[in-house]
Short mmCIF file of C-alpha atoms in Angstrom, two decimals:
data_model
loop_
_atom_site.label_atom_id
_atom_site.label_comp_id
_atom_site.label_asym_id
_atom_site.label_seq_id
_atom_site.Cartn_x
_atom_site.Cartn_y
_atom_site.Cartn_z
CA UNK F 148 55.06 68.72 33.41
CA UNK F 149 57.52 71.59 32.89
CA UNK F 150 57.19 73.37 29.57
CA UNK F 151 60.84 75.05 28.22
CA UNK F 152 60.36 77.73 26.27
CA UNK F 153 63.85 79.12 24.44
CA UNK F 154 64.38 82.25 22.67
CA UNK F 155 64.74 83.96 20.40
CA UNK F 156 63.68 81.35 17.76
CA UNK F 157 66.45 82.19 14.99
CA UNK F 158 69.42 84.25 16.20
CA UNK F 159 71.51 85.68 13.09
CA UNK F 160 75.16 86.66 13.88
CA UNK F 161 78.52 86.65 12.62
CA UNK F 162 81.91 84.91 13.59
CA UNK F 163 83.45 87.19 16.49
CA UNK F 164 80.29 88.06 17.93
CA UNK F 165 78.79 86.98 21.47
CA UNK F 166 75.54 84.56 21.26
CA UNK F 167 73.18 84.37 24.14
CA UNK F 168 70.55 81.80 23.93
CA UNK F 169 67.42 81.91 26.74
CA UNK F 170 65.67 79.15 28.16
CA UNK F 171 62.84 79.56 30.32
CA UNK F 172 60.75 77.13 32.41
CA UNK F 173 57.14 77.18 33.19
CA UNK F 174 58.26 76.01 37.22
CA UNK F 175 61.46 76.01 38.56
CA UNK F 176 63.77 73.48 37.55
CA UNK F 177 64.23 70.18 39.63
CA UNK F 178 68.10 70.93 41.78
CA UNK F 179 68.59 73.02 38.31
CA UNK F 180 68.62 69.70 35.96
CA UNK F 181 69.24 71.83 32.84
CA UNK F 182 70.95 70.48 30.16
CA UNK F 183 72.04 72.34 26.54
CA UNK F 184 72.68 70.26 23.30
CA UNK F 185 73.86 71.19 19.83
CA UNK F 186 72.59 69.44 16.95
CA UNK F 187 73.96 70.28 13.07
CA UNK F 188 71.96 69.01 10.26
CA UNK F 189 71.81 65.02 9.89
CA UNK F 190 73.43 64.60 13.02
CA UNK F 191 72.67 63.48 16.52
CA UNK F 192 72.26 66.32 19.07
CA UNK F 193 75.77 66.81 21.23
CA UNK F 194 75.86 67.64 25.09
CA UNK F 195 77.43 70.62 25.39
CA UNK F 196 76.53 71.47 29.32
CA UNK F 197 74.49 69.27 32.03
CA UNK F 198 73.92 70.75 35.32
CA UNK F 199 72.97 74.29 34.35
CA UNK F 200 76.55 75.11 34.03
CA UNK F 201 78.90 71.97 34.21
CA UNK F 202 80.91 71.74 30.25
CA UNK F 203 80.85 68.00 28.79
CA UNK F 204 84.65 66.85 28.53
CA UNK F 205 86.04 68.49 25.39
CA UNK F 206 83.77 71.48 24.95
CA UNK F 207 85.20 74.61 24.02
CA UNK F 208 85.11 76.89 27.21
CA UNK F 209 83.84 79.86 24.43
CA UNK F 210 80.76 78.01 25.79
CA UNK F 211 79.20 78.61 28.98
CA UNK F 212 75.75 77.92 30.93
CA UNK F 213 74.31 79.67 33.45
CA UNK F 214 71.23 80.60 35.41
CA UNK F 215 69.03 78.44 38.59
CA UNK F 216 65.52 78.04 39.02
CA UNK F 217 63.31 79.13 35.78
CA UNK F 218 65.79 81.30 33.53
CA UNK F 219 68.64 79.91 31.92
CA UNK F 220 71.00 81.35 29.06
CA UNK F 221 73.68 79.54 27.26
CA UNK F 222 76.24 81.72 26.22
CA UNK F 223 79.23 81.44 23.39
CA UNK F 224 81.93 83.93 24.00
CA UNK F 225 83.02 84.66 20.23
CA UNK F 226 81.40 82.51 17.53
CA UNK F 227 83.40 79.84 15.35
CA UNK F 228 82.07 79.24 12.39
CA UNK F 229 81.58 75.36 13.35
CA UNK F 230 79.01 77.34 16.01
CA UNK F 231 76.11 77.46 13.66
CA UNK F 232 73.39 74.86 14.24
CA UNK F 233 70.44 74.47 16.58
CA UNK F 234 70.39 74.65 20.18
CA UNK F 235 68.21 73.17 22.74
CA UNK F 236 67.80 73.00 26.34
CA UNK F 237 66.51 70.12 28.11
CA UNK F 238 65.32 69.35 31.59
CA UNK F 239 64.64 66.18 34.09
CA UNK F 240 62.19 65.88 36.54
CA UNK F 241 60.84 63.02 38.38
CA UNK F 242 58.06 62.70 35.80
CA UNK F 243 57.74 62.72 32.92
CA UNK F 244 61.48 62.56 33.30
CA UNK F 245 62.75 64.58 30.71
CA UNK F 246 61.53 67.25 28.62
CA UNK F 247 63.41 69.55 25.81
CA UNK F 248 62.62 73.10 24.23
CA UNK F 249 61.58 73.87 20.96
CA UNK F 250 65.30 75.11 19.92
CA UNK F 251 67.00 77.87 18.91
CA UNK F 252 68.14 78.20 15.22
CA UNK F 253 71.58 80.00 15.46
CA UNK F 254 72.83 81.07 11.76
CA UNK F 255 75.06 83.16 10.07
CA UNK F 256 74.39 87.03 9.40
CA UNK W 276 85.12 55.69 23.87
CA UNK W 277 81.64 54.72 23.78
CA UNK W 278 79.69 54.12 20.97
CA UNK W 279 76.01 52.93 20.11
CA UNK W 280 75.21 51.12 16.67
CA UNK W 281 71.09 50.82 15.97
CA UNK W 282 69.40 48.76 13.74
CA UNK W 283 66.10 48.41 12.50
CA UNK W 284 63.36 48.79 9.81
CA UNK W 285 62.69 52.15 8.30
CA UNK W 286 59.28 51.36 7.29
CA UNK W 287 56.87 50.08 10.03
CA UNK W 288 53.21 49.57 8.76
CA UNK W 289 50.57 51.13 11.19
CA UNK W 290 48.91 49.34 13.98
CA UNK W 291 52.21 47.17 14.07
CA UNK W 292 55.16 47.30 16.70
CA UNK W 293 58.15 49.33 15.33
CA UNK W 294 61.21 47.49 17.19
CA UNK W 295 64.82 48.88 16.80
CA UNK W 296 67.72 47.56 18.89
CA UNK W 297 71.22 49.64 20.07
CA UNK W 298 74.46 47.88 20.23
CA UNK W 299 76.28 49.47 22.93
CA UNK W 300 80.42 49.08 22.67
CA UNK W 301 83.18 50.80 25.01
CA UNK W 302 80.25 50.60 27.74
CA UNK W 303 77.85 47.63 29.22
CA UNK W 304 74.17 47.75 29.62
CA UNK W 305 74.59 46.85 32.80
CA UNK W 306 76.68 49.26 34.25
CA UNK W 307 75.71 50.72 37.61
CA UNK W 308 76.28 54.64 36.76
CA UNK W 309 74.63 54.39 32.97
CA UNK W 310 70.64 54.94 31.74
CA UNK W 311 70.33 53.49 28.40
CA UNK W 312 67.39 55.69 26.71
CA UNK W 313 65.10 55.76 23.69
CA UNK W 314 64.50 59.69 22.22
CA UNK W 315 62.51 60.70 18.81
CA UNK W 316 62.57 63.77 17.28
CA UNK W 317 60.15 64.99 14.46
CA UNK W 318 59.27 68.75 13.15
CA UNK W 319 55.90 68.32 15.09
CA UNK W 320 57.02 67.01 18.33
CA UNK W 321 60.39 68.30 18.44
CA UNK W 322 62.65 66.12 20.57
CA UNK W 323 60.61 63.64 23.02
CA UNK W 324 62.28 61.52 25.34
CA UNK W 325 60.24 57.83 24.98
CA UNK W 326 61.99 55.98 28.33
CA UNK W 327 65.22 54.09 29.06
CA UNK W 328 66.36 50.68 30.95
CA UNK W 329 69.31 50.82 34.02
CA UNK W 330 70.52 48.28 36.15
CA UNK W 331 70.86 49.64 40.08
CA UNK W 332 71.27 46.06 41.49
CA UNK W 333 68.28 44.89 39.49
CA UNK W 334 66.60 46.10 36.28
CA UNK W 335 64.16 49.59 36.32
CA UNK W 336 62.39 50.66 33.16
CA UNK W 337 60.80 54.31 33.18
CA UNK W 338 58.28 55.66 29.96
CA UNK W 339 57.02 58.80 29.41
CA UNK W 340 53.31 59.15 29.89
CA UNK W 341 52.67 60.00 26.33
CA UNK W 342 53.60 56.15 25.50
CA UNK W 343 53.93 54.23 28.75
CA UNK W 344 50.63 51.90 27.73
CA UNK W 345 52.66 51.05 24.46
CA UNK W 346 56.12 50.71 24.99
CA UNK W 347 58.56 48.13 25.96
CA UNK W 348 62.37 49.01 26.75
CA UNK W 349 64.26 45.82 27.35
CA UNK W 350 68.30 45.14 27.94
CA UNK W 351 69.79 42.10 26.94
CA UNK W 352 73.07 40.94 28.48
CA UNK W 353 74.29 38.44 26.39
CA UNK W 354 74.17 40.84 23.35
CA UNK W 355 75.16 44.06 25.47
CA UNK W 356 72.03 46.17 23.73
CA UNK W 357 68.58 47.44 24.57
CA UNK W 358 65.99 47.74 22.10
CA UNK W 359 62.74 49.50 21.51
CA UNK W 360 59.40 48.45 21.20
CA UNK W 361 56.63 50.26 20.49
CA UNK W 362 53.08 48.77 19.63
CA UNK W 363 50.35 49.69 17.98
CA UNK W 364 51.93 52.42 15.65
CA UNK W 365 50.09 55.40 13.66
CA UNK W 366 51.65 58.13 11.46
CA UNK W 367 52.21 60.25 14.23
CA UNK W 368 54.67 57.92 15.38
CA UNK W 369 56.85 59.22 12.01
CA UNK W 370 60.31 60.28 13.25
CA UNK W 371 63.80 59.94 13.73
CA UNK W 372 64.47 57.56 16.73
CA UNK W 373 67.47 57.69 18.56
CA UNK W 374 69.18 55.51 21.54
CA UNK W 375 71.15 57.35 24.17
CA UNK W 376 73.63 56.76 27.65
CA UNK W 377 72.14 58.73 29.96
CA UNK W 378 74.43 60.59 32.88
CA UNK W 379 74.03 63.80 34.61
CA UNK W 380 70.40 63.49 34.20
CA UNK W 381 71.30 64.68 30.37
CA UNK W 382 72.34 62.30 27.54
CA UNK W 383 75.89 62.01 26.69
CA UNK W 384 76.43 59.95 23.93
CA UNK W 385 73.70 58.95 20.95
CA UNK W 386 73.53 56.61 18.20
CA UNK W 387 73.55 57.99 14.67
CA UNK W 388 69.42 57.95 14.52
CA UNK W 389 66.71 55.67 12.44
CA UNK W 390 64.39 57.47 10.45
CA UNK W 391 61.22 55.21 10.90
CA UNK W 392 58.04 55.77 8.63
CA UNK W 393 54.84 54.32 8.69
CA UNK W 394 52.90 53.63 6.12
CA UNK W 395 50.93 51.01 4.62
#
C-alpha cells in the first residue's frame, strides 16, 4: 500500500502570497495517479487537479500541480482569500485502489 | 450538471449494517466512463476510500481491504442509485460517509456527506 505523506501540516500565509503544498509517496506513484482536493469546513472535498497536473474544468489556473514518481507539490500562484481550507492529495493504485494524505491545513497569517 | 442526493440513518447501533443509498441525477449508474464510490472521513482515519460499483459491459464491485469481508456496494437501475452496506458495525466505524463519481482515477463530484454514529 502506498503511504502519502503531505507537508507542512499547517501553512500560515496571507492573500498575495505563493503557497506550495508537498506530497510525498512511500513508492512511486502508479503512471503518476495523483490527485489534489480542497475541502472547506462542512463541505465535501473538491477536485482541484487529477493526473499530477491536469486542472478540473473551472479551476482557477492560480492553481497548479506538478511533480512524477514520489514528490509532488501543488502550488497556488497568489492566494484568494476563498484559498483557505485543507488540502489533500490522493493516489490510485491497483490495490487498495485509492489512498489519501493526512492534509494540509492552509490558513490565514 | 451532475449531482448526488444520499440518504440514510445517522444513528446505526453496533453490530448492525449501516446502509445509506446515493441518488445520482444529470448522470446514470450505468454509464460506461463513470465509478460510483463510497468514501468516509473521520479525525482518526482521515479520508478512506470504502469501494465503488461500475458497469464495463457487466457489473464490477472493488473494496478496500480494510472492509472487503463486510461490505456490500450495489447499483440499482430502476432507481439510478447505489447504496452502501456495511455489516457488522463498531464505533470505529463513526464518520462522515460520502458517495462519489469517480473519473481520472480521482473523484469528481460528491454528495453533501452523512454523518453516521453508532451507538447503542
Amino acid at each position: 500500500e502506498v503511504v502519502l505523506t503531505q507537508s507542512p501540516g499547517t501553512l500560515s500565509l496571507s492573500p498575495g502570497e505563493r503557497a506550495t503544498l508537498s506530497c510525498r509517496a512511500s513508492q512511486s506513484v502508479f503512471n503518476n495517479l495523483l490527485a489534489w482536493y480542497q475541502q472547506k469546513p462542512g463541505q465535501a472535498p473538491r477536485l482541484l487537479i487529477h493526473d499530477a497536473s491536469i486542472r478540473t474544468t473551472g479551476i482557477p489556473d492560480r492553481f497548479s500541480g506538478s511533480g512524477s514518481g514520489t514528490d509532488f507539490t501543488l502550488t497556488i500562484s497568489r492566494l484568494e482569500p476563498e484559498d483557505f481550507a485543507v488540502y489533500y492529495c490522493q493516489q490510485y493504485e491497483t490495490s487498495p485502489m485509492f489512498t489519501f494524505g493526512q492534509g494540509t491545513k492552509l490558513e490565514i497569517k | 450538471q451532475v449531482q448526488l442526493q444520499q440518504s440514510g440513518p445517522g444513528l446505526v447501533k453496533p453490530s448492525q449494517t449501516l446502509s445509506l443509498t446515493c441518488v445520482i441525477s444529470g448522470d446514470s449508474v450505468s454509464s460506461n466512463t463513470f465509478a460510483w464510490n463510497w468514501i468516509r472521513q473521520s479525525p482518526s482515519r482521515g479520508l478512506e476510500w470504502l469501494g465503488r460499483t461500475y458497469y464495463r459491459s457487466k457489473w464490477y464491485n472493488e473494496y478496500a481491504v480494510s472492509v472487503r469481508s463486510r461490505i456490500i456496494i450495489s447499483p440499482d437501475t430502476s432507481r439510478n442509485q447505489f447504496s452502501l452496506h456495511l455489516n457488522s458495525v463498531t464505533p470505529e466505524d463513526k464518520a462522515v460517509y460520502y458517495c462519489g463519481r469517480g473519473q481520472h482515477n480521482a473523484i469528481d463530484v460528491w454528495g453533501q456527506g452523512t454523518t453516521v454514529t453508532v451507538s447503542s
